[in-house]
CSV table of C-alpha atoms and ligand atoms in Angstrom, one decimal:
chain,number,residue,atom,x,y,z
A,1258,MET,CA,9.7,92.2,-63.3
A,1259,LYS,CA,7.0,89.5,-63.5
A,1260,ASP,CA,4.8,88.7,-66.5
A,1261,TYR,CA,1.6,89.1,-64.4
A,1262,PRO,CA,-0.8,90.7,-63.8
A,1263,ARG,CA,-1.4,91.4,-67.5
A,1264,ILE,CA,-4.8,92.3,-69.0
A,1265,VAL,CA,-4.8,91.9,-72.8
A,1266,VAL,CA,-8.6,91.9,-73.3
A,1267,ALA,CA,-11.2,93.2,-70.9
A,1268,PRO,CA,-12.4,90.2,-68.9
A,1269,PRO,CA,-14.5,88.3,-69.6
A,1270,GLY,CA,-13.1,88.1,-73.1
A,1271,PRO,CA,-14.8,86.3,-76.0
A,1272,ARG,CA,-13.6,82.8,-75.1
A,1273,ALA,CA,-14.5,83.3,-71.4
A,1274,GLN,CA,-18.0,84.5,-72.4
A,1275,ALA,CA,-18.5,81.4,-74.5
A,1276,GLU,CA,-17.5,79.1,-71.7
A,1277,VAL,CA,-19.7,80.9,-69.2
A,1278,ALA,CA,-22.7,80.5,-71.5
A,1279,ARG,CA,-22.0,76.7,-72.0
A,1280,HIS,CA,-21.6,76.2,-68.2
A,1281,ASP,CA,-24.7,78.2,-67.4
A,1282,ARG,CA,-26.7,76.1,-69.8
A,1283,TYR,CA,-25.8,72.7,-68.3
A,1284,ALA,CA,-24.5,73.1,-64.8
A,1285,SER,CA,-26.5,73.2,-61.6
A,1286,THR,CA,-28.1,76.6,-60.9
A,1287,SER,CA,-26.9,76.4,-57.2
A,1288,TYR,CA,-23.3,77.4,-57.8
A,1289,PRO,CA,-22.9,80.9,-56.4
A,1290,LYS,CA,-20.2,82.1,-58.9
A,1291,GLU,CA,-18.4,85.3,-58.0
A,1292,TYR,CA,-17.2,86.7,-61.4
A,1293,PRO,CA,-16.5,85.2,-64.8
A,1294,LEU,CA,-13.0,84.0,-64.4
A,1295,VAL,CA,-12.4,81.1,-66.8
A,1296,VAL,CA,-9.1,79.4,-66.2
A,1297,ALA,CA,-6.8,78.0,-68.8
A,1298,ARG,CA,-3.7,77.3,-66.6
A,1299,ALA,CA,-2.1,78.5,-63.3
A,1300,SER,CA,1.3,78.6,-61.8
A,1301,GLY,CA,2.4,79.9,-58.4
A,1302,ALA,CA,0.4,83.0,-57.7
A,1303,MET,CA,-0.5,83.5,-61.3
A,1304,VAL,CA,-3.8,82.4,-63.0
A,1305,GLU,CA,-4.2,82.7,-66.8
A,1306,ASP,CA,-7.6,82.8,-68.3
A,1307,VAL,CA,-8.7,81.4,-71.7
A,1308,ASP,CA,-8.3,84.8,-73.4
A,1309,GLY,CA,-4.6,85.2,-72.3
A,1310,ASN,CA,-5.2,87.5,-69.3
A,1311,ARG,CA,-2.9,86.9,-66.4
A,1312,PHE,CA,-4.2,87.5,-62.9
A,1313,LEU,CA,-2.5,87.8,-59.6
A,1314,ASP,CA,-4.3,85.4,-57.3
A,1315,PHE,CA,-5.2,86.7,-53.9
A,1316,MET,CA,-7.9,84.1,-53.2
A,1317,ALA,CA,-6.1,80.8,-54.0
A,1318,GLY,CA,-9.2,78.9,-55.1
A,1319,ILE,CA,-10.8,79.9,-51.7
A,1320,ALA,CA,-7.7,79.4,-49.5
A,1321,VAL,CA,-6.8,76.1,-51.1
A,1322,ALA,CA,-3.7,76.6,-53.3
A,1323,ALA,CA,-1.4,76.8,-50.2
A,1324,THR,CA,1.8,76.0,-52.1
A,1325,GLY,CA,0.8,78.0,-55.1
A,1326,HIS,CA,-0.8,76.6,-58.3
A,1327,ALA,CA,0.9,73.5,-59.7
A,1328,HIS,CA,4.0,73.6,-57.5
A,1329,PRO,CA,6.5,71.3,-59.3
A,1330,ARG,CA,7.2,69.2,-56.2
A,1331,VAL,CA,3.5,68.6,-55.6
A,1332,VAL,CA,2.9,67.8,-59.3
A,1333,ALA,CA,5.9,65.4,-59.2
A,1334,ALA,CA,4.6,63.6,-56.1
A,1335,ILE,CA,1.1,63.3,-57.7
A,1336,GLN,CA,2.6,61.9,-61.0
A,1337,GLU,CA,4.8,59.5,-59.2
A,1338,GLN,CA,2.0,58.1,-57.1
A,1339,ALA,CA,-0.5,58.1,-60.1
A,1340,ALA,CA,1.9,55.9,-62.1
A,1341,ARG,CA,2.1,53.4,-59.2
A,1342,PHE,CA,-1.6,53.0,-58.3
A,1343,LEU,CA,-4.6,55.3,-58.2
A,1344,HIS,CA,-6.8,53.6,-55.7
A,1345,ILE,CA,-7.3,50.7,-53.4
A,1346,CYS,CA,-9.6,52.0,-50.6
A,1347,GLY,CA,-7.8,53.1,-47.5
A,1348,SER,CA,-10.8,52.2,-45.3
A,1349,ASP,CA,-10.2,48.5,-46.0
A,1350,PHE,CA,-6.6,48.1,-47.0
A,1351,TYR,CA,-3.1,49.5,-46.3
A,1352,TYR,CA,-0.5,51.7,-48.1
A,1353,ASP,CA,2.4,53.8,-47.2
A,1354,GLY,CA,1.1,57.2,-48.1
A,1355,PHE,CA,-2.0,56.8,-45.9
A,1356,SER,CA,0.0,55.7,-42.8
A,1357,SER,CA,2.6,58.4,-43.5
A,1358,LEU,CA,0.0,61.2,-43.7
A,1359,CYS,CA,-1.8,60.0,-40.5
A,1360,GLN,CA,1.5,59.8,-38.7
A,1361,ARG,CA,2.5,63.3,-39.9
A,1362,LEU,CA,-0.8,65.0,-39.0
A,1363,ALA,CA,-0.9,63.2,-35.6
A,1364,ALA,CA,2.6,64.6,-34.8
A,1365,LEU,CA,1.7,68.1,-36.1
A,1366,ALA,CA,-1.5,68.7,-34.2
A,1367,PRO,CA,-0.9,71.0,-31.3
A,1368,GLY,CA,-0.7,69.6,-27.8
A,1369,PRO,CA,1.3,66.9,-26.1
A,1370,GLY,CA,-1.2,64.0,-26.1
A,1371,PRO,CA,-1.1,61.2,-28.7
A,1372,LYS,CA,-3.5,61.6,-31.7
A,1373,ARG,CA,-5.3,59.5,-34.3
A,1374,VAL,CA,-6.4,60.5,-37.8
A,1375,PHE,CA,-9.3,59.8,-40.1
A,1376,LEU,CA,-8.8,61.0,-43.7
A,1377,THR,CA,-11.7,62.6,-45.6
A,1378,ASN,CA,-12.3,64.0,-49.1
A,1379,SER,CA,-13.4,67.5,-48.1
A,1380,GLY,CA,-13.9,69.9,-45.2
A,1381,THR,CA,-17.6,69.2,-44.9
A,1382,GLU,CA,-16.9,65.5,-44.6
A,1383,ALA,CA,-14.4,66.2,-41.8
A,1384,VAL,CA,-17.1,68.2,-40.0
A,1385,GLU,CA,-19.6,65.4,-40.6
A,1386,GLY,CA,-17.3,62.8,-39.3
A,1387,ALA,CA,-16.5,64.9,-36.2
A,1388,ILE,CA,-20.2,65.2,-35.4
A,1389,LYS,CA,-20.5,61.5,-35.4
A,1390,LEU,CA,-17.2,61.1,-33.4
A,1391,VAL,CA,-18.1,63.5,-30.6
A,1392,ARG,CA,-21.6,62.0,-30.2
A,1393,ASN,CA,-20.2,58.5,-30.3
A,1394,SER,CA,-17.4,59.2,-28.0
A,1395,THR,CA,-19.4,61.1,-25.3
A,1396,ARG,CA,-22.8,59.3,-25.9
A,1397,ARG,CA,-24.3,62.8,-25.6
A,1398,PRO,CA,-26.5,64.6,-28.3
A,1399,GLY,CA,-25.9,68.3,-27.9
A,1400,LEU,CA,-23.8,70.3,-30.4
A,1401,ILE,CA,-22.8,73.9,-29.9
A,1402,ALA,CA,-21.7,76.2,-32.8
A,1403,PHE,CA,-21.4,79.9,-33.4
A,1404,THR,CA,-23.4,82.5,-35.3
A,1405,GLY,CA,-21.5,83.4,-38.4
A,1406,ALA,CA,-19.9,80.0,-38.6
A,1407,PHE,CA,-19.4,78.1,-41.8
A,1408,HIS,CA,-18.7,74.4,-41.5
A,1409,GLY,CA,-19.9,73.0,-44.8
A,1410,ARG,CA,-22.9,72.0,-47.0
A,1411,THR,CA,-23.8,68.4,-46.0
A,1412,TYR,CA,-26.6,68.0,-43.5
A,1413,GLY,CA,-24.7,67.8,-40.3
A,1414,ALA,CA,-22.2,70.5,-41.2
A,1415,MET,CA,-25.0,72.7,-42.7
A,1416,SER,CA,-26.9,72.3,-39.4
A,1417,LEU,CA,-23.9,73.9,-37.6
A,1418,THR,CA,-23.4,76.6,-40.3
A,1419,ALA,CA,-25.0,79.9,-39.5
A,1420,SER,CA,-23.3,82.2,-42.0
A,1421,ARG,CA,-25.9,83.1,-44.7
A,1422,ALA,CA,-29.6,82.2,-44.5
A,1423,ARG,CA,-29.5,81.5,-48.3
A,1424,GLN,CA,-27.3,78.4,-47.6
A,1425,ARG,CA,-30.1,76.9,-45.4
A,1426,GLU,CA,-33.2,78.3,-47.2
A,1427,GLY,CA,-35.7,75.6,-48.1
A,1428,MET,CA,-33.4,72.8,-46.8
A,1429,GLY,CA,-34.8,72.1,-43.3
A,1430,PRO,CA,-35.4,70.3,-41.1
A,1431,PHE,CA,-31.8,70.2,-39.8
A,1432,LEU,CA,-30.0,68.0,-37.4
A,1433,PRO,CA,-31.7,68.2,-34.0
A,1434,GLU,CA,-29.9,69.3,-30.8
A,1435,VAL,CA,-27.8,72.0,-32.4
A,1436,TYR,CA,-27.5,75.3,-30.4
A,1437,HIS,CA,-26.0,78.5,-31.8
A,1438,VAL,CA,-24.4,81.1,-29.7
A,1439,PRO,CA,-22.9,84.5,-30.7
A,1440,TYR,CA,-19.2,84.5,-31.9
A,1441,PRO,CA,-17.4,87.0,-29.7
A,1442,ASP,CA,-17.1,90.5,-31.0
A,1443,PRO,CA,-13.4,91.4,-30.9
A,1444,HIS,CA,-14.3,94.8,-29.5
A,1445,GLY,CA,-16.2,93.5,-26.5
A,1446,CYS,CA,-19.6,92.5,-25.5
A,1447,GLU,CA,-22.6,94.9,-25.8
A,1448,ALA,CA,-24.5,93.0,-23.1
A,1449,CYS,CA,-22.0,93.4,-20.3
A,1450,GLY,CA,-20.1,96.4,-21.8
A,1451,ARG,CA,-16.8,95.3,-20.1
A,1452,GLY,CA,-14.6,95.0,-23.2
A,1453,PRO,CA,-12.7,92.1,-24.7
A,1454,ASP,CA,-10.5,91.5,-21.7
A,1455,CYS,CA,-13.5,90.4,-19.6
A,1456,GLU,CA,-12.8,86.9,-18.3
A,1457,ARG,CA,-16.2,85.7,-19.5
A,1458,HIS,CA,-16.0,87.3,-23.0
A,1459,GLY,CA,-17.2,84.8,-25.6
A,1460,VAL,CA,-18.2,82.1,-23.1
A,1461,ALA,CA,-20.9,84.0,-21.2
A,1462,PRO,CA,-23.6,83.1,-23.9
A,1463,ILE,CA,-22.7,79.4,-23.5
A,1464,GLU,CA,-22.9,79.6,-19.7
A,1465,ASP,CA,-26.3,81.2,-20.3
A,1466,LEU,CA,-27.3,78.3,-22.7
A,1467,PHE,CA,-26.2,75.8,-20.0
A,1468,ALA,CA,-28.3,77.6,-17.4
A,1469,ARG,CA,-31.5,77.8,-19.4
A,1470,ARG,CA,-31.7,75.4,-22.4
A,1471,LEU,CA,-29.0,72.7,-22.5
A,1472,ALA,CA,-27.7,70.8,-19.5
A,1473,PRO,CA,-23.9,70.7,-20.0
A,1474,ARG,CA,-24.1,66.9,-19.3
A,1475,ASP,CA,-26.0,66.7,-22.6
A,1476,ALA,CA,-23.5,68.6,-24.6
A,1477,ALA,CA,-21.1,66.5,-26.8
A,1478,GLY,CA,-19.0,69.1,-28.5
A,1479,ILE,CA,-18.4,72.8,-29.2
A,1480,PHE,CA,-17.4,73.5,-32.8
A,1481,VAL,CA,-15.4,76.6,-33.4
A,1482,GLU,CA,-13.4,78.3,-36.1
A,1483,PRO,CA,-10.3,79.9,-34.5
A,1484,ILE,CA,-10.8,82.7,-37.0
A,1485,GLN,CA,-14.2,82.8,-38.7
A,1486,GLY,CA,-13.7,82.3,-42.4
A,1487,GLU,CA,-16.8,82.6,-44.5
A,1488,GLY,CA,-18.4,84.6,-41.7
A,1489,GLY,CA,-16.0,87.5,-42.6
A,1490,TYR,CA,-12.5,86.8,-41.5
A,1491,VAL,CA,-13.4,87.6,-37.9
A,1492,VAL,CA,-10.5,87.3,-35.4
A,1493,PRO,CA,-11.8,86.7,-31.8
A,1494,PRO,CA,-10.3,88.4,-28.8
A,1495,GLU,CA,-7.2,86.9,-27.3
A,1496,GLY,CA,-8.1,84.3,-24.6
A,1497,PHE,CA,-11.3,83.1,-26.2
A,1498,LEU,CA,-10.1,79.7,-27.2
A,1499,ARG,CA,-8.5,79.2,-23.8
A,1500,ARG,CA,-11.8,80.1,-22.1
A,1501,LEU,CA,-13.6,77.6,-24.4
A,1502,ARG,CA,-11.0,75.0,-23.5
A,1503,ALA,CA,-11.6,75.5,-19.8
A,1504,LEU,CA,-15.4,75.4,-20.2
A,1505,CYS,CA,-15.2,72.2,-22.1
A,1506,ASP,CA,-12.8,70.7,-19.4
A,1507,ALA,CA,-15.2,71.7,-16.7
A,1508,HIS,CA,-18.1,69.8,-18.3
A,1509,GLY,CA,-16.5,66.9,-20.2
A,1510,ILE,CA,-17.4,68.5,-23.5
A,1511,LEU,CA,-15.2,68.0,-26.6
A,1512,LEU,CA,-13.6,71.0,-28.2
A,1513,VAL,CA,-13.7,70.7,-32.0
A,1514,VAL,CA,-11.5,73.3,-33.7
A,1515,ASP,CA,-12.4,73.7,-37.4
A,1516,GLU,CA,-9.1,74.7,-39.1
A,1517,VAL,CA,-10.4,73.9,-42.6
A,1518,GLN,CA,-9.8,77.5,-43.7
A,1519,SER,CA,-7.3,78.8,-41.1
A,1520,GLY,CA,-5.0,75.7,-41.0
A,1521,MET,CA,-2.1,74.5,-43.1
A,1522,GLY,CA,0.1,77.6,-42.5
A,1523,ARG,CA,-2.4,80.2,-43.7
A,1524,THR,CA,-2.0,82.3,-40.5
A,1525,GLY,CA,1.8,82.0,-40.4
A,1526,ARG,CA,1.5,79.1,-38.0
A,1527,MET,CA,0.6,75.5,-39.0
A,1528,PHE,CA,-2.7,75.9,-37.1
A,1529,ALA,CA,-4.3,79.2,-36.0
A,1530,CYS,CA,-5.2,77.8,-32.5
A,1531,GLU,CA,-1.5,77.5,-31.7
A,1532,THR,CA,-1.5,81.2,-30.8
A,1533,GLU,CA,-3.5,80.4,-27.7
A,1534,GLY,CA,-1.5,77.3,-26.8
A,1535,ILE,CA,-4.6,75.1,-26.6
A,1536,GLU,CA,-5.0,71.4,-27.4
A,1537,ALA,CA,-8.1,70.6,-29.4
A,1538,ASP,CA,-9.9,67.3,-28.7
A,1539,VAL,CA,-10.7,67.2,-32.4
A,1540,LEU,CA,-8.9,69.3,-35.1
A,1541,LEU,CA,-10.3,69.5,-38.6
A,1542,VAL,CA,-8.3,70.3,-41.7
A,1543,ALA,CA,-8.9,70.2,-45.5
A,1544,LYS,CA,-8.6,73.0,-48.1
A,1545,GLY,CA,-4.9,73.7,-48.2
A,1546,LEU,CA,-3.9,70.2,-47.1
A,1547,GLY,CA,-3.7,68.8,-50.7
A,1548,SER,CA,-2.7,72.0,-52.5
A,1549,GLY,CA,-5.8,71.6,-54.6
A,1550,LEU,CA,-6.4,67.8,-54.5
A,1551,PRO,CA,-9.5,66.8,-52.4
A,1552,ILE,CA,-8.3,65.7,-49.0
A,1553,GLY,CA,-9.2,66.5,-45.4
A,1554,ALA,CA,-8.6,65.1,-42.0
A,1555,ILE,CA,-10.1,64.6,-38.5
A,1556,VAL,CA,-7.2,64.6,-36.0
A,1557,ALA,CA,-8.4,63.6,-32.6
A,1558,ARG,CA,-6.9,62.9,-29.2
A,1559,GLU,CA,-6.4,59.1,-28.9
A,1560,ALA,CA,-8.8,59.0,-25.9
A,1561,VAL,CA,-11.5,60.5,-28.1
A,1562,MET,CA,-11.0,58.5,-31.4
A,1563,LYS,CA,-11.8,55.1,-30.0
A,1564,TRP,CA,-14.8,54.2,-32.0
A,1565,GLU,CA,-15.4,50.6,-33.1
A,1566,PRO,CA,-14.2,49.2,-36.5
A,1567,GLY,CA,-16.9,49.9,-39.0
A,1568,ALA,CA,-18.2,53.0,-37.1
A,1569,HIS,CA,-16.9,55.3,-39.9
A,1570,GLY,CA,-15.2,54.8,-43.3
A,1571,SER,CA,-15.0,56.2,-46.8
A,1572,THR,CA,-14.3,54.7,-50.3
A,1573,PHE,CA,-12.1,57.6,-51.4
A,1574,GLY,CA,-11.0,59.4,-48.2
A,1575,GLY,CA,-7.2,59.4,-48.1
A,1576,ASN,CA,-6.9,58.4,-51.8
A,1577,PRO,CA,-3.2,57.6,-52.5
A,1578,VAL,CA,-2.7,60.4,-55.0
A,1579,CYS,CA,-4.3,62.9,-52.6
A,1580,CYS,CA,-2.1,61.6,-49.8
A,1581,ALA,CA,1.0,62.1,-52.0
A,1582,ALA,CA,-0.1,65.7,-52.7
A,1583,ALA,CA,-0.7,66.3,-49.0
A,1584,LEU,CA,2.7,64.9,-47.9
A,1585,ALA,CA,4.5,67.1,-50.5
A,1586,THR,CA,2.4,70.1,-49.3
A,1587,LEU,CA,3.4,69.5,-45.7
A,1588,ASP,CA,7.1,69.4,-46.7
A,1589,LEU,CA,6.8,72.7,-48.4
A,1590,VAL,CA,4.7,74.4,-45.7
A,1591,GLU,CA,7.1,73.3,-43.0
A,1592,GLY,CA,10.1,74.0,-45.2
A,1593,GLY,CA,9.7,77.8,-45.5
A,1594,LEU,CA,6.1,78.7,-46.4
A,1595,LEU,CA,5.1,79.3,-42.7
A,1596,ALA,CA,7.8,82.0,-42.3
A,1597,ASN,CA,6.9,83.5,-45.7
A,1598,ALA,CA,3.2,83.6,-44.8
A,1599,ALA,CA,4.0,85.4,-41.5
A,1600,ALA,CA,6.3,87.9,-43.2
A,1601,MET,CA,4.2,88.6,-46.3
A,1602,GLY,CA,1.1,88.9,-44.0
A,1603,GLU,CA,2.8,91.7,-42.0
A,1604,ARG,CA,3.7,93.5,-45.2
A,1605,LEU,CA,0.2,93.1,-46.6
A,1606,ARG,CA,-1.5,94.4,-43.4
A,1607,ALA,CA,0.9,97.3,-43.1
A,1608,GLY,CA,0.1,98.3,-46.7
A,1609,LEU,CA,-3.6,97.9,-46.1
A,1610,ARG,CA,-3.5,100.1,-43.1
A,1611,ALA,CA,-1.8,102.8,-45.2
A,1612,LEU,CA,-4.6,102.4,-47.8
A,1613,ALA,CA,-7.2,102.7,-45.0
A,1614,ALA,CA,-5.8,106.2,-44.2
A,1615,ARG,CA,-6.6,107.3,-47.7
A,1616,HIS,CA,-9.8,105.4,-48.5
A,1617,PRO,CA,-12.6,106.1,-46.0
A,1618,VAL,CA,-14.5,103.1,-47.4
A,1619,ILE,CA,-12.1,100.8,-45.5
A,1620,ARG,CA,-13.5,100.2,-42.0
A,1621,ASP,CA,-11.1,97.6,-40.6
A,1622,VAL,CA,-8.0,95.7,-41.4
A,1623,ARG,CA,-7.6,92.4,-39.6
A,1624,GLY,CA,-6.2,88.9,-39.7
A,1625,ARG,CA,-3.1,86.9,-39.1
A,1626,GLY,CA,-0.5,85.8,-41.7
A,1627,LEU,CA,-2.1,85.5,-45.1
A,1628,MET,CA,-5.6,85.3,-43.8
A,1629,VAL,CA,-6.5,88.9,-44.1
A,1630,GLY,CA,-9.9,90.7,-44.0
A,1631,LEU,CA,-10.5,94.2,-45.2
A,1632,GLU,CA,-13.9,95.3,-44.0
A,1633,LEU,CA,-15.6,97.8,-46.3
A,1634,ALA,CA,-18.5,100.2,-45.7
A,1635,SER,CA,-21.2,98.1,-47.4
A,1636,PRO,CA,-21.9,94.8,-49.2
A,1637,GLU,CA,-22.1,96.9,-52.4
A,1638,ALA,CA,-18.6,98.2,-51.9
A,1639,VAL,CA,-17.3,94.7,-51.6
A,1640,HIS,CA,-19.0,93.6,-54.7
A,1641,ALA,CA,-17.7,96.6,-56.6
A,1642,ALA,CA,-14.2,96.0,-55.3
A,1643,GLU,CA,-14.2,92.3,-56.4
A,1644,TRP,CA,-15.2,93.3,-59.9
A,1645,GLY,CA,-12.9,96.3,-60.1
A,1646,ALA,CA,-10.0,94.2,-59.0
A,1647,PHE,CA,-10.9,91.4,-61.5
A,1648,ARG,CA,-10.9,93.9,-64.3
A,1649,ARG,CA,-7.5,95.1,-63.3
A,1650,GLY,CA,-5.9,91.6,-63.0
A,1651,LEU,CA,-6.3,90.9,-59.3
A,1652,LEU,CA,-8.4,88.0,-57.9
A,1653,VAL,CA,-10.1,88.6,-54.5
A,1654,LEU,CA,-13.3,87.3,-52.9
A,1655,GLY,CA,-15.8,88.6,-50.4
A,1656,ALA,CA,-16.5,87.0,-47.0
A,1657,GLY,CA,-19.3,87.7,-44.5
A,1658,PRO,CA,-21.6,90.7,-44.9
A,1659,ARG,CA,-19.0,93.3,-46.0
A,1660,THR,CA,-15.4,92.0,-45.9
A,1661,LEU,CA,-13.0,91.5,-48.7
A,1662,ARG,CA,-10.8,88.5,-48.0
A,1663,LEU,CA,-7.2,88.4,-49.0
A,1664,ALA,CA,-6.0,84.8,-48.9
A,1665,PRO,CA,-3.2,84.3,-51.5
A,1666,PRO,CA,-1.1,81.2,-52.0
A,1667,LEU,CA,1.5,81.1,-49.3
A,1668,VAL,CA,4.3,81.5,-51.9
A,1669,VAL,CA,3.6,85.1,-52.7
A,1670,ASP,CA,6.6,87.4,-52.5
A,1671,ALA,CA,7.0,91.1,-51.8
A,1672,GLU,CA,6.5,92.0,-55.4
A,1673,ASP,CA,3.2,90.2,-55.5
A,1674,VAL,CA,2.1,91.9,-52.2
A,1675,ASP,CA,3.0,95.3,-53.5
A,1676,ALA,CA,1.3,94.7,-56.8
A,1677,ALA,CA,-1.9,93.6,-55.0
A,1678,LEU,CA,-1.8,96.8,-52.8
A,1679,ARG,CA,-1.3,99.0,-55.9
A,1680,LEU,CA,-4.3,97.3,-57.7
A,1681,LEU,CA,-6.5,97.6,-54.6
A,1682,ASP,CA,-5.5,101.3,-54.2
A,1683,GLU,CA,-6.6,101.9,-57.8
A,1684,THR,CA,-9.8,99.8,-57.4
A,1685,LEU,CA,-10.9,101.6,-54.2
A,1686,ALA,CA,-10.3,104.9,-55.9
A,1687,ALA,CA,-12.4,104.0,-58.9
A,1688,PRO,CA,-14.1,100.6,-58.4
A,1689,ALA,CA,-16.0,100.3,-61.7
B,1477,PLP,N1,-15.1,74.5,-42.5
B,1477,PLP,C1,-14.7,75.7,-42.8
B,1477,PLP,C2,-14.1,76.6,-41.7
B,1477,PLP,C3,-14.7,76.2,-44.1
B,1477,PLP,O1,-14.2,77.4,-44.4
B,1477,PLP,C4,-15.2,75.3,-45.1
B,1477,PLP,C5,-15.3,75.8,-46.5
B,1477,PLP,O2,-15.2,76.9,-46.8
B,1477,PLP,C6,-15.7,74.1,-44.7
B,1477,PLP,C7,-15.6,73.7,-43.4
B,1477,PLP,C8,-16.2,73.1,-45.8
B,1477,PLP,O3,-15.2,72.6,-46.6
B,1477,PLP,P1,-15.5,72.0,-48.0
B,1477,PLP,O4,-16.0,73.1,-48.9
B,1477,PLP,O5,-14.2,71.4,-48.4
B,1477,PLP,O6,-16.6,71.0,-47.8
């Protein structure tokens, strides 16, 4: 029997309320904030708040705590590196952890061709760097992205993002030469009515774009999430990535696969795009890579990452402590967490399908591994479920217009999954 979830005072308790008030007095008003969770400590899949409540974490700090909170091997790697040196600037000088992480990621990226790696501090910086890279490499301006996509908050990444108007409101003008096309509906395309197995499904809108608005010879890159994250955990139909790959090959366009949320073992494979057997020209990772420390990466085919010295750099990107955390994370993900994510994901989805039979508010259960979306009837139902789960000791988050996302640390076991299902069952029966 585990010592969590355990609610000892209805959250937010008095200490949590005081912290929320202090934060709200001084912090930027832009932070969206989901619910008043105020963390004191966390371990594995357990998060304890300042009032002594223990929560079962099924959001992992937005799909970041891949190895669980404060995994002892990650913490030891961080401490060991911190005691040696904290910083020297990997853009200008050399150290073992930087080279090791580049070498490791280059070997892990799917596809036979040799790769090179640029290390960043975040997902949005990986996207930002990839925009520069594809333009620099092709000497073309056009960027193609999908409706519903989330690629980050800096200007280039925000220009590709089309997930919520609120994120762009009052921020324009955006980067020029960005074209958005619909992300394929897994059930088929309304326009042609031929279903998801149509050989043009998902790429027909891009072909149309090429015919009417953007000559393919002006397109530098197509940016795609292999499973849309913030857009609502949308799984595209089988074959979509292969069709995109073929389209890119036909026109000399670079395929940029944004695995910031879906990568690092979350789907039960190291990278979600592996299911389609494609090789990305540019693969982006962040979030889970450092188990909570800020690090991301642009992994590109060697023929693509050939920009001149000085073309791109970063003071902190690939910081030695973050590299140590990332190397320890990779050891753990490869050393068993991938298989666990696949098995626990199966268990979770089977349990959710059983819940769907009892709760008509559930409209769809989808996902791969531990990247699971539960589509509910309305945005209000998602909001009520988030709060209801929080009050019962379960941390979940919404995604997209009406999806509850379940993205626990990859260390969850059967007892955790069953506890989450029980709490969701209770929550959906009486959300308040
Ligand atoms: N790309 C994807 C697919 C994401 O889900 C996110 C964040 O949610 C980002 C990029 C941006 O990452 P960050 O918040 O680290 O800048």
